[in-house]
Short mmCIF file of C-alpha atoms in Angstrom, two decimals:
data_model
loop_
_atom_site.label_atom_id
_atom_site.label_comp_id
_atom_site.label_asym_id
_atom_site.label_seq_id
_atom_site.Cartn_x
_atom_site.Cartn_y
_atom_site.Cartn_z
CA MET A 58 238.88 123.71 207.29
CA LYS A 59 235.27 124.22 208.39
CA PHE A 60 233.42 127.59 208.12
CA LYS A 61 229.87 128.69 208.61
CA PRO A 62 227.85 128.91 205.40
CA TYR A 63 228.37 132.15 203.44
CA ASN A 64 226.32 132.85 200.31
CA GLN A 65 225.42 136.40 199.30
CA ASN A 66 222.90 135.13 196.76
CA GLN A 67 221.01 133.03 199.30
CA SER A 68 217.30 133.92 199.12
CA THR A 69 215.21 134.16 202.27
CA LEU A 70 211.59 133.25 202.85
CA PHE A 71 210.95 136.30 205.05
CA PRO A 72 212.86 139.57 204.43
CA HIS A 73 214.96 141.01 207.26
CA SER A 74 213.38 143.73 209.40
CA PHE A 75 215.41 146.70 210.68
CA ASP A 76 213.38 146.52 213.88
CA GLU A 77 215.00 143.17 214.69
CA LEU A 78 218.48 144.67 214.30
CA ILE A 79 218.01 147.51 216.78
CA PRO A 80 218.23 146.70 220.52
CA ALA A 81 215.21 147.42 222.69
CA HIS A 82 216.87 150.23 224.67
CA HIS A 83 218.83 151.81 221.85
CA PRO A 84 218.92 155.68 221.92
CA VAL A 85 217.20 155.84 218.53
CA ARG A 86 214.13 154.19 220.07
CA VAL A 87 214.11 156.77 222.89
CA ILE A 88 214.16 159.63 220.36
CA ASN A 89 211.38 157.98 218.39
CA SER A 90 209.27 157.59 221.53
CA VAL A 91 209.83 161.19 222.73
CA VAL A 92 208.99 162.79 219.39
CA GLU A 93 205.84 160.68 219.12
CA LYS A 94 204.64 162.07 222.47
CA ILE A 95 205.17 165.78 221.85
CA ASN A 96 202.80 168.15 220.10
CA ILE A 97 204.22 169.24 216.74
CA GLN A 98 201.27 171.42 215.72
CA PRO A 99 203.43 174.62 215.73
CA LEU A 100 205.83 172.83 213.35
CA LEU A 101 203.00 171.83 211.02
CA GLU A 102 202.00 175.49 210.69
CA ALA A 103 205.27 176.16 208.85
CA TYR A 104 204.03 174.06 205.93
CA SER A 105 201.75 175.15 203.13
CA LYS A 106 198.60 173.21 202.25
CA GLU A 107 199.24 173.81 198.57
CA GLY A 108 201.77 172.16 196.27
CA ASN A 109 203.21 168.66 196.27
CA PRO A 110 203.16 166.77 199.57
CA GLY A 111 206.44 166.97 201.50
CA TYR A 112 208.23 164.61 203.84
CA HIS A 113 206.55 164.29 207.22
CA PRO A 114 208.05 166.83 209.67
CA LYS A 115 207.89 164.31 212.52
CA MET A 116 210.21 161.99 210.58
CA LEU A 117 212.63 164.83 209.75
CA LEU A 118 212.61 166.03 213.36
CA LYS A 119 213.61 162.57 214.56
CA VAL A 120 216.40 162.51 211.98
CA MET A 121 217.73 165.92 213.07
CA ILE A 122 217.76 165.06 216.78
CA TYR A 123 219.41 161.68 216.24
CA SER A 124 221.99 163.29 213.92
CA TYR A 125 223.06 165.76 216.58
CA MET A 126 223.05 163.03 219.21
CA THR A 127 225.51 161.02 217.10
CA ASN A 128 227.69 164.04 216.20
CA VAL A 129 226.57 164.17 212.57
CA TYR A 130 226.10 167.87 211.77
CA SER A 131 226.66 168.14 208.01
CA SER A 132 223.56 167.87 205.81
CA ARG A 133 225.51 165.80 203.27
CA LYS A 134 226.65 163.38 205.99
CA ILE A 135 223.05 163.12 207.19
CA GLU A 136 221.99 162.27 203.63
CA LEU A 137 224.68 159.58 203.52
CA ALA A 138 223.60 158.17 206.89
CA LEU A 139 220.01 157.86 205.66
CA ARG A 140 221.29 155.44 203.00
CA GLU A 141 223.88 153.53 205.02
CA ASN A 142 223.03 153.59 208.72
CA ILE A 143 220.35 151.14 209.83
CA ASN A 144 219.30 153.38 212.76
CA PHE A 145 218.54 156.28 210.41
CA MET A 146 216.88 153.90 207.95
CA TRP A 147 214.67 152.54 210.74
CA LEU A 148 213.63 156.08 211.74
CA THR A 149 212.67 157.00 208.17
CA ALA A 150 211.31 153.59 207.16
CA THR A 151 213.99 153.59 204.42
CA THR A 152 212.88 156.94 203.06
CA PHE A 153 215.84 158.60 201.40
CA VAL A 154 216.04 162.38 201.79
CA ASP A 155 218.62 164.58 200.04
CA HIS A 156 220.80 167.16 201.79
CA ASN A 157 218.84 170.13 200.38
CA THR A 158 215.66 168.88 202.03
CA VAL A 159 217.55 168.40 205.29
CA ASN A 160 218.90 171.96 205.07
CA ARG A 161 215.52 173.49 204.26
CA PHE A 162 213.90 171.70 207.18
CA ARG A 163 216.63 172.70 209.63
CA SER A 164 217.02 176.31 208.50
CA ASP A 165 213.46 177.27 207.50
CA LYS A 166 210.72 174.96 208.75
CA LEU A 167 212.07 174.24 212.21
CA LYS A 168 213.18 177.73 213.31
CA SER A 169 209.81 179.13 214.43
CA SER A 170 208.67 176.12 216.48
CA PHE A 171 211.84 174.56 217.86
CA LYS A 172 211.88 176.47 221.16
CA ASP A 173 208.39 175.13 221.90
CA ILE A 174 209.54 171.58 221.09
CA PHE A 175 212.55 172.05 223.38
CA LYS A 176 210.29 173.31 226.18
CA GLN A 177 207.99 170.29 225.86
CA VAL A 178 210.92 167.90 226.27
CA VAL A 179 212.21 169.80 229.32
CA LEU A 180 208.77 169.67 230.96
CA MET A 181 208.62 165.95 230.12
CA LEU A 182 211.90 165.47 231.98
CA ALA A 183 210.47 167.44 234.90
CA ASP A 184 207.45 165.12 234.99
CA GLU A 185 209.89 162.20 235.17
CA LYS A 186 211.49 163.90 238.26
CA LEU A 187 214.87 164.31 236.56
CA ILE A 188 214.70 168.06 237.32
CA SER A 189 212.70 170.13 239.79
CA LEU A 190 212.66 173.53 238.00
CA LYS A 191 213.31 175.23 241.34
CA GLN A 192 216.96 176.15 240.92
CA ILE A 193 219.27 176.80 237.99
CA ASN A 194 222.99 177.16 237.34
CA THR A 195 223.88 179.64 234.60
CA ASP A 196 227.07 179.97 232.60
CA GLY A 197 228.30 180.85 229.12
CA THR A 198 230.97 179.81 226.67
CA LYS A 199 232.27 180.93 223.28
CA ILE A 200 231.85 178.80 220.17
CA GLU A 201 233.51 179.72 216.90
CA ALA A 202 231.29 180.87 214.04
CA GLN A 203 231.27 179.41 210.53
CA ALA A 204 233.07 182.48 209.21
CA GLY A 205 236.43 183.59 207.88
CA ARG A 206 238.90 184.13 210.69
CA TYR A 207 240.53 187.09 208.94
CA THR A 208 237.50 188.80 207.35
CA PHE A 209 236.93 191.32 210.12
CA VAL A 210 235.46 194.80 210.37
CA TRP A 211 236.36 196.85 213.45
CA GLY A 212 234.32 199.72 214.84
CA LYS A 213 237.42 201.66 215.87
CA ALA A 214 238.88 201.34 212.37
CA ILE A 215 235.70 202.86 210.92
CA GLN A 216 235.97 205.85 213.27
CA THR A 217 239.67 206.24 212.45
CA ASN A 218 239.01 206.16 208.69
CA LYS A 219 236.24 208.72 209.01
CA ALA A 220 238.52 210.99 211.02
CA LYS A 221 241.22 210.65 208.34
CA MET A 222 238.74 211.58 205.62
CA LEU A 223 237.69 214.67 207.55
CA SER A 224 241.31 215.63 208.18
CA GLN A 225 242.25 215.24 204.49
CA LEU A 226 239.25 217.30 203.44
CA GLU A 227 240.12 220.07 205.88
CA GLU A 228 243.78 220.00 204.85
CA LEU A 229 242.90 220.38 201.14
CA TRP A 230 240.45 223.18 201.98
CA ASN A 231 243.13 225.07 203.91
CA TYR A 232 245.53 224.64 200.98
CA ALA A 233 242.93 225.96 198.52
CA GLN A 234 242.35 228.92 200.82
CA SER A 235 246.08 229.67 200.98
CA ILE A 236 246.51 229.97 197.20
CA ASP A 237 243.27 231.88 196.59
CA ASN A 238 243.25 235.04 198.70
CA GLU A 239 241.84 237.39 196.06
CA ASP A 240 238.42 237.63 197.66
CA GLY A 241 239.75 237.72 201.21
CA PRO A 242 238.56 235.40 204.02
CA GLU A 243 235.49 233.22 203.45
CA ASN A 244 232.20 234.48 204.84
CA ASP A 245 230.80 231.00 205.43
CA PRO A 246 233.68 228.48 205.63
CA PRO A 247 232.71 224.78 205.92
CA GLU A 248 232.74 223.27 209.42
CA PHE A 249 234.88 220.17 209.84
CA LYS A 250 233.25 218.74 212.96
CA GLU A 251 231.69 215.57 211.55
CA ILE A 252 232.01 213.93 208.16
CA SER A 253 228.82 213.64 206.11
CA LYS A 254 227.77 213.45 202.46
CA GLU A 255 226.64 217.09 202.53
CA VAL A 256 229.95 218.30 204.00
CA ILE A 257 231.94 216.35 201.39
CA GLU A 258 229.90 217.57 198.41
CA LYS A 259 229.78 221.20 199.57
CA THR A 260 233.48 221.37 200.41
CA VAL A 261 234.59 219.58 197.21
CA SER A 262 232.52 221.98 195.12
CA ARG A 263 234.12 225.04 196.72
CA ILE A 264 237.64 223.60 196.56
CA ASP A 265 237.08 222.79 192.89
CA GLN A 266 236.17 226.43 192.23
CA LYS A 267 239.36 227.63 193.87
CA LEU A 268 241.72 225.12 192.21
CA SER A 269 240.31 225.04 188.66
CA GLY A 270 242.15 227.54 186.47
CA ASN A 271 244.47 228.58 189.30
CA THR A 272 248.05 228.46 188.04
CA ASN A 273 249.36 228.30 191.60
CA ALA A 274 247.57 224.99 192.31
CA SER A 275 249.88 221.99 192.39
CA LYS A 276 249.26 218.80 190.43
CA LYS A 277 249.30 216.87 193.68
CA SER A 278 246.42 218.91 195.12
CA LYS A 279 244.35 218.42 191.97
CA ALA A 280 245.01 214.67 192.02
CA LYS A 281 243.95 214.54 195.66
CA LEU A 282 240.76 216.45 194.82
CA ASN A 283 239.94 213.97 192.04
CA TYR A 284 240.48 211.08 194.46
CA ILE A 285 238.14 212.68 196.97
CA LYS A 286 235.52 213.25 194.28
CA LYS A 287 235.59 209.61 193.19
CA ASN A 288 235.90 207.82 196.54
CA PHE A 289 234.87 209.80 199.61
CA VAL A 290 231.07 209.62 199.22
CA SER A 291 231.09 205.90 198.35
CA ASN A 292 233.53 205.17 201.20
CA LEU A 293 231.33 207.07 203.65
CA GLU A 294 228.26 205.10 202.54
CA LYS A 295 230.23 201.87 203.03
CA TYR A 296 231.29 202.93 206.55
CA ASP A 297 227.71 203.92 207.45
CA GLN A 298 226.46 200.51 206.31
CA GLN A 299 229.15 198.80 208.39
CA GLN A 300 228.22 200.85 211.44
CA ALA A 301 224.57 199.87 210.98
CA ILE A 302 225.61 196.19 210.98
CA LEU A 303 227.83 196.71 214.04
CA GLY A 304 225.13 198.24 216.21
CA GLN A 305 226.47 198.19 219.77
CA ARG A 306 229.27 195.74 218.92
CA ASN A 307 232.91 196.59 218.24
CA SER A 308 233.50 194.09 215.43
CA TYR A 309 231.92 191.62 213.02
CA SER A 310 232.93 189.15 210.33
CA LYS A 311 232.30 189.90 206.66
CA THR A 312 231.34 186.27 205.99
CA ASP A 313 228.90 186.09 208.92
CA THR A 314 227.88 189.59 209.90
CA ASP A 315 226.12 188.39 213.07
CA ALA A 316 229.37 186.94 214.47
CA THR A 317 231.55 189.08 216.75
CA PHE A 318 235.29 188.67 217.20
CA MET A 319 235.98 187.22 220.65
CA ARG A 320 239.08 185.95 222.39
CA MET A 321 238.89 182.16 222.38
CA LYS A 322 240.48 179.75 224.83
CA GLU A 323 240.44 176.87 222.37
CA ASP A 324 241.95 178.06 219.11
CA HIS A 325 244.04 176.47 216.39
CA MET A 326 247.06 178.67 217.20
CA LYS A 327 246.89 177.92 220.95
CA ASN A 328 247.51 181.57 221.81
CA GLY A 329 244.04 182.96 222.54
CA GLN A 330 243.39 184.54 219.17
CA LEU A 331 240.45 186.77 218.37
CA LYS A 332 238.06 184.79 216.18
CA PRO A 333 234.48 185.27 214.97
CA ALA A 334 232.25 183.59 217.53
CA TYR A 335 228.97 183.57 219.44
CA ASN A 336 228.39 183.51 223.19
CA PRO A 337 225.86 180.76 224.10
CA GLN A 338 224.32 180.99 227.57
CA ILE A 339 222.70 178.00 229.27
CA SER A 340 220.84 177.36 232.51
CA THR A 341 221.03 173.82 233.84
CA GLU A 342 219.83 171.57 236.63
CA ASN A 343 221.35 168.14 237.18
CA GLN A 344 223.35 168.74 233.96
CA ILE A 345 220.12 169.04 231.96
CA ILE A 346 219.82 172.21 229.89
CA ILE A 347 216.64 174.01 230.90
CA HIS A 348 217.14 177.06 228.70
CA TYR A 349 219.62 178.46 226.19
CA THR A 350 220.17 181.75 224.38
CA ILE A 351 222.80 183.00 221.93
CA HIS A 352 224.46 186.41 222.34
CA GLN A 353 226.77 188.54 220.22
CA ASN A 354 228.67 190.26 223.05
CA PRO A 355 231.75 188.52 224.47
CA THR A 356 231.16 189.32 228.17
CA ASP A 357 228.58 187.53 230.31
CA THR A 358 227.55 190.60 232.34
CA LYS A 359 225.07 191.83 229.73
CA THR A 360 223.60 188.41 228.95
CA LEU A 361 221.90 187.42 232.22
CA LYS A 362 218.91 189.77 231.99
CA PRO A 363 217.91 188.92 228.38
CA HIS A 364 218.61 185.24 229.07
CA LEU A 365 216.16 185.10 231.99
CA GLN A 366 213.60 187.29 230.22
CA SER A 367 213.69 184.85 227.31
CA MET A 368 213.15 181.97 229.74
CA LYS A 369 210.17 183.77 231.27
CA GLU A 370 208.65 184.32 227.83
CA LEU A 371 209.17 180.70 226.78
CA TYR A 372 207.93 178.89 229.89
CA GLY A 373 205.38 181.42 231.10
CA LYS A 374 205.15 183.21 234.43
CA HIS A 375 203.77 180.20 236.32
CA ILE A 376 206.79 177.95 235.71
CA TYR A 377 209.29 180.84 235.77
CA ARG A 378 208.15 181.80 239.30
CA LYS A 379 208.97 178.27 240.50
CA ILE A 380 212.66 178.94 239.89
CA LYS A 381 213.70 180.51 243.20
CA GLU A 382 217.51 180.25 243.14
CA ILE A 383 220.14 181.04 240.55
CA THR A 384 223.86 180.33 240.85
CA ALA A 385 226.46 181.88 238.56
CA ASP A 386 230.13 182.88 238.56
CA ALA A 387 231.69 186.34 238.94
CA GLY A 388 231.16 187.19 235.28
CA TYR A 389 227.51 188.00 236.11
CA GLY A 390 228.13 190.01 239.28
CA SER A 391 226.99 193.55 238.47
CA GLU A 392 224.70 196.06 240.13
CA GLU A 393 222.23 195.84 237.25
CA ASN A 394 222.03 192.05 237.52
CA TYR A 395 221.64 192.11 241.31
CA ASP A 396 218.83 194.67 241.02
CA PHE A 397 217.16 192.63 238.29
CA LEU A 398 217.31 189.37 240.27
CA LYS A 399 215.91 191.15 243.31
CA ARG A 400 212.94 192.42 241.28
CA GLU A 401 212.43 188.93 239.85
CA LYS A 402 212.47 187.49 243.40
CA LYS A 403 215.36 185.13 242.71
CA THR A 404 217.87 184.30 245.43
CA ALA A 405 221.17 185.17 243.78
CA PHE A 406 224.19 183.00 244.56
CA VAL A 407 226.16 185.12 242.10
CA LYS A 408 229.74 186.13 242.88
CA TYR A 409 230.97 189.69 242.42
CA ASN A 410 234.34 190.34 240.80
CA THR A 411 236.46 190.53 243.98
CA PHE A 412 234.78 187.74 245.97
CA ASP A 413 237.45 185.09 245.33
CA LYS A 414 240.23 187.58 246.09
CA GLU A 415 238.63 188.42 249.41
CA GLN A 416 238.94 184.78 250.45
CA ASP A 417 242.71 184.88 249.89
CA LYS A 418 244.57 185.47 253.17
CA ASN A 419 247.39 187.36 251.47
CA TYR A 420 244.88 189.70 249.85
CA GLN A 421 243.12 190.21 253.19
CA LYS A 422 246.40 191.00 254.92
CA LYS A 423 247.47 193.46 252.22
CA HIS A 424 244.14 195.31 252.09
CA LYS A 425 243.07 194.93 255.69
CA SER A 426 243.45 198.55 256.78
CA PHE A 427 243.82 200.79 253.79
CA SER A 428 241.42 199.64 251.05
CA LYS A 429 238.22 201.61 250.76
CA GLU A 430 236.19 198.40 251.20
CA ASN A 431 237.53 198.10 254.75
CA LEU A 432 237.09 201.71 255.87
CA HIS A 433 234.51 202.15 258.63
CA TYR A 434 231.27 203.69 257.40
CA ASN A 435 228.90 205.55 259.70
CA LYS A 436 225.48 205.10 258.14
CA GLU A 437 223.67 207.61 260.37
CA GLY A 438 226.20 210.39 259.76
CA ASP A 439 226.95 209.32 256.16
CA TYR A 440 230.73 209.54 256.50
CA TYR A 441 233.76 207.23 256.42
CA VAL A 442 236.59 207.02 258.91
CA CYS A 443 240.16 206.75 257.63
CA PRO A 444 242.75 204.41 259.24
CA MET A 445 243.97 207.34 261.43
CA GLY A 446 240.46 208.01 262.73
CA GLN A 447 239.82 211.13 260.62
CA LYS A 448 236.34 211.74 259.23
CA MET A 449 235.88 211.58 255.49
CA ASN A 450 232.80 213.70 254.87
CA LYS A 451 230.54 213.46 251.86
CA THR A 452 231.39 216.10 249.25
CA HIS A 453 228.93 215.39 246.44
CA GLN A 454 226.98 212.81 244.47
CA SER A 455 227.28 211.88 240.80
CA LYS A 456 225.77 209.56 238.23
CA ARG A 457 227.54 207.19 235.87
CA VAL A 458 226.13 205.18 232.97
CA THR A 459 227.67 201.76 232.32
CA GLU A 460 228.36 200.29 228.88
CA ALA A 461 225.09 198.41 229.18
CA GLY A 462 223.26 201.74 229.67
CA TYR A 463 222.59 201.23 233.40
CA GLU A 464 222.67 204.37 235.54
CA GLN A 465 224.65 204.17 238.80
CA ASN A 466 224.47 206.60 241.72
CA LEU A 467 227.86 207.37 243.29
CA SER A 468 228.68 209.14 246.57
CA HIS A 469 232.03 210.93 246.97
CA TYR A 470 233.88 211.39 250.28
CA GLN A 471 237.09 213.22 251.15
CA ALA A 472 239.39 213.47 254.17
CA GLN A 473 239.92 216.94 255.62
CA ASN A 474 243.66 216.95 256.28
CA CYS A 475 246.14 214.30 255.12
CA LEU A 476 249.14 216.63 255.37
CA GLY A 477 251.76 215.22 257.74
CA CYS A 478 249.93 211.91 258.28
CA PRO A 479 252.56 209.27 259.21
CA ILE A 480 250.85 206.51 257.18
CA ARG A 481 249.96 208.62 254.16
CA GLY A 482 252.28 206.68 251.84
CA LEU A 483 250.58 203.42 252.79
CA CYS A 484 247.07 204.86 252.75
CA HIS A 485 247.02 206.60 249.35
CA GLN A 486 249.19 208.14 246.63
CA ALA A 487 247.09 211.23 245.83
CA LYS A 488 248.72 214.69 245.99
CA GLY A 489 245.98 216.22 248.11
CA ASN A 490 243.62 214.74 250.67
CA ARG A 491 242.38 211.20 250.13
CA SER A 492 239.03 210.92 248.35
CA ILE A 493 236.91 207.86 247.58
CA GLU A 494 233.74 207.14 245.65
CA ARG A 495 231.22 204.56 246.82
CA ASN A 496 228.20 202.93 245.24
CA HIS A 497 226.06 202.21 248.28
CA ASN A 498 223.45 200.22 246.37
CA LEU A 499 226.14 197.89 244.99
CA GLU A 500 227.75 197.62 248.43
CA ARG A 501 224.44 196.48 249.92
CA HIS A 502 224.12 193.83 247.22
CA LYS A 503 227.71 192.68 247.79
CA GLU A 504 227.18 192.43 251.53
CA LYS A 505 224.08 190.29 251.10
CA THR A 506 225.77 188.17 248.41
CA ARG A 507 228.84 187.67 250.58
CA GLU A 508 226.64 186.45 253.42
CA LEU A 509 224.82 184.03 251.10
CA LEU A 510 227.98 182.64 249.46
CA LEU A 511 229.82 182.10 252.74
CA SER A 512 226.89 180.24 254.31
CA GLU A 513 226.77 176.46 254.35
CA LYS A 514 224.17 176.49 251.60
CA GLY A 515 226.22 178.98 249.58
CA LEU A 516 229.31 176.77 249.79
CA GLN A 517 227.24 173.83 248.57
CA LYS A 518 225.82 175.92 245.72
CA ARG A 519 229.29 177.00 244.57
CA LYS A 520 230.51 173.40 244.50
CA GLN A 521 227.35 172.25 242.75
CA ARG A 522 227.63 174.93 240.03
CA SER A 523 231.08 173.83 238.92
CA ALA A 524 229.87 170.21 238.78
CA ASP A 525 226.60 171.01 237.04
CA VAL A 526 226.82 173.60 234.28
CA GLU A 527 230.53 173.46 233.35
CA PRO A 528 230.55 169.70 232.50
CA VAL A 529 227.71 170.35 230.02
CA PHE A 530 229.97 172.57 227.93
CA ALA A 531 232.72 169.96 228.21
CA HIS A 532 230.34 167.31 226.84
CA LEU A 533 229.21 169.51 223.97
CA LYS A 534 232.64 170.75 222.95
CA HIS A 535 234.93 167.81 223.58
CA ASN A 536 232.84 164.65 223.75
CA ASN A 537 230.61 165.72 220.86
CA ASN A 538 233.30 167.74 219.05
CA PHE A 539 230.97 170.72 218.68
CA LYS A 540 233.59 173.48 218.62
CA ARG A 541 232.37 175.36 215.57
CA PHE A 542 228.91 176.11 214.23
CA THR A 543 228.04 174.76 210.80
CA LEU A 544 225.37 177.39 210.03
CA LYS A 545 225.62 181.16 209.64
CA GLY A 546 223.50 183.92 211.13
CA LEU A 547 222.21 184.45 214.67
CA GLU A 548 218.84 182.81 214.04
CA LYS A 549 220.28 179.65 212.46
CA VAL A 550 223.08 179.43 215.03
CA GLU A 551 220.52 179.54 217.85
CA LEU A 552 218.58 176.71 216.21
CA GLU A 553 221.72 174.61 215.77
CA PHE A 554 222.73 175.08 219.40
CA GLY A 555 219.17 174.20 220.39
CA LEU A 556 219.44 170.89 218.54
CA MET A 557 222.68 170.20 220.41
CA ALA A 558 220.98 171.07 223.72
CA LEU A 559 217.98 168.84 223.01
CA ALA A 560 220.25 165.94 221.98
CA HIS A 561 222.24 166.43 225.19
CA ASN A 562 219.08 166.34 227.32
CA LEU A 563 217.95 163.12 225.70
CA ARG A 564 221.36 161.58 226.36
CA LYS A 565 220.83 162.44 230.03
CA LYS A 566 217.38 160.86 229.93
CA ILE A 567 218.84 157.67 228.49
CA ALA A 568 221.60 157.60 231.11
CA ALA A 569 219.19 158.21 234.02
#
């Protein structure tokens, strides 16, 4: 049988070149070309002029971007690829870098300058007419943190434990009082309103005086006092430290204190478990990520304002003003966000929470006459008219502060006489006259938003949003198998997601 010559020991006159083995339009060449064009001066500032010379940051940056483009996220796997993969070896000119160097570059050197690098690539894509920077589609998703799934700390549990400590302290004090009535009632009894180190120490000292040497004191009470002496102050310090870590959140993971427990759609148990996660927000155009931020709160309502403010800070006012339109789903539809977008002069194609329901004919039929949204409002007289034609006059105004700290102004209206009304059972279930509260500022925003979303342009925007921003998350999570961060901490997680976003954008450039 005849075969082509095969001899592993065959010497060659000219050694093989990696450049000959890589096709002309291979993605690794695109990454090499892009990084060579951008300004890495901010990255160079992270290096010291003293000490031994390090690996060139431009080379390491190329390696990091190509790693995330090829779904290689582990520093050890990157080290292995630098020794075995000809594309990596071509990028580094066969320079072998260990995983510790890769980690130090990714976690320390790159963090302060990466956003600027990302911005330069986005503006490069804009110069190539792949994006216009005039409109954005914004959405968020939840990605699991690199943290223990069962190492949680809950804010409510801390409050409950503190309340139990206070209750046990008060109970022991009352017991000590009951067996020591020789001096009569206390002149200055301790107040059990809020637990603190001072309250614990003062109360324990006075209980100790009453129980020590008292033959009526039970062994159980003395044992409880000893337990309080040994544990209550240290436990309180622990709870205070946990509350400081929590901040405005309701939970965090012990193995990544920046991660918050969120209900995940994609989880290993397939039942929507609470798991430590982050909430990445992205703004896209033509499926290219223009901006990204990472948030610790699970809902999207509070993320829009800081997300856009971060974009303004990164790109500058001149480019930020070019973005005239923003499209987002109902998770962002709040009075605070509508007011903010109005001040920023952005046309908001942002649904409010009941918009989709209002388009349902069954919902319209059910709520046509009796819901407060459909009651006639007389703007000049500032009153509503109930389904029976009765005036509902304004009774008072009030203020309400949302969870995000935004102050809302509410107007309250009430009918004068609902007694004997034939449709009272259909209209409302209150015992007295029907009363409603209305947020007129929010209603104005909803009316304008409804008009925008139901227009021909609004319909196009809604269709475009679902085909623009949502597929990006599908690519990142499913095509690139990026369902869990590999780094810990908010700062490092943001950098890792940024590398994913930059790799995604370069994929889009290659495909264009």
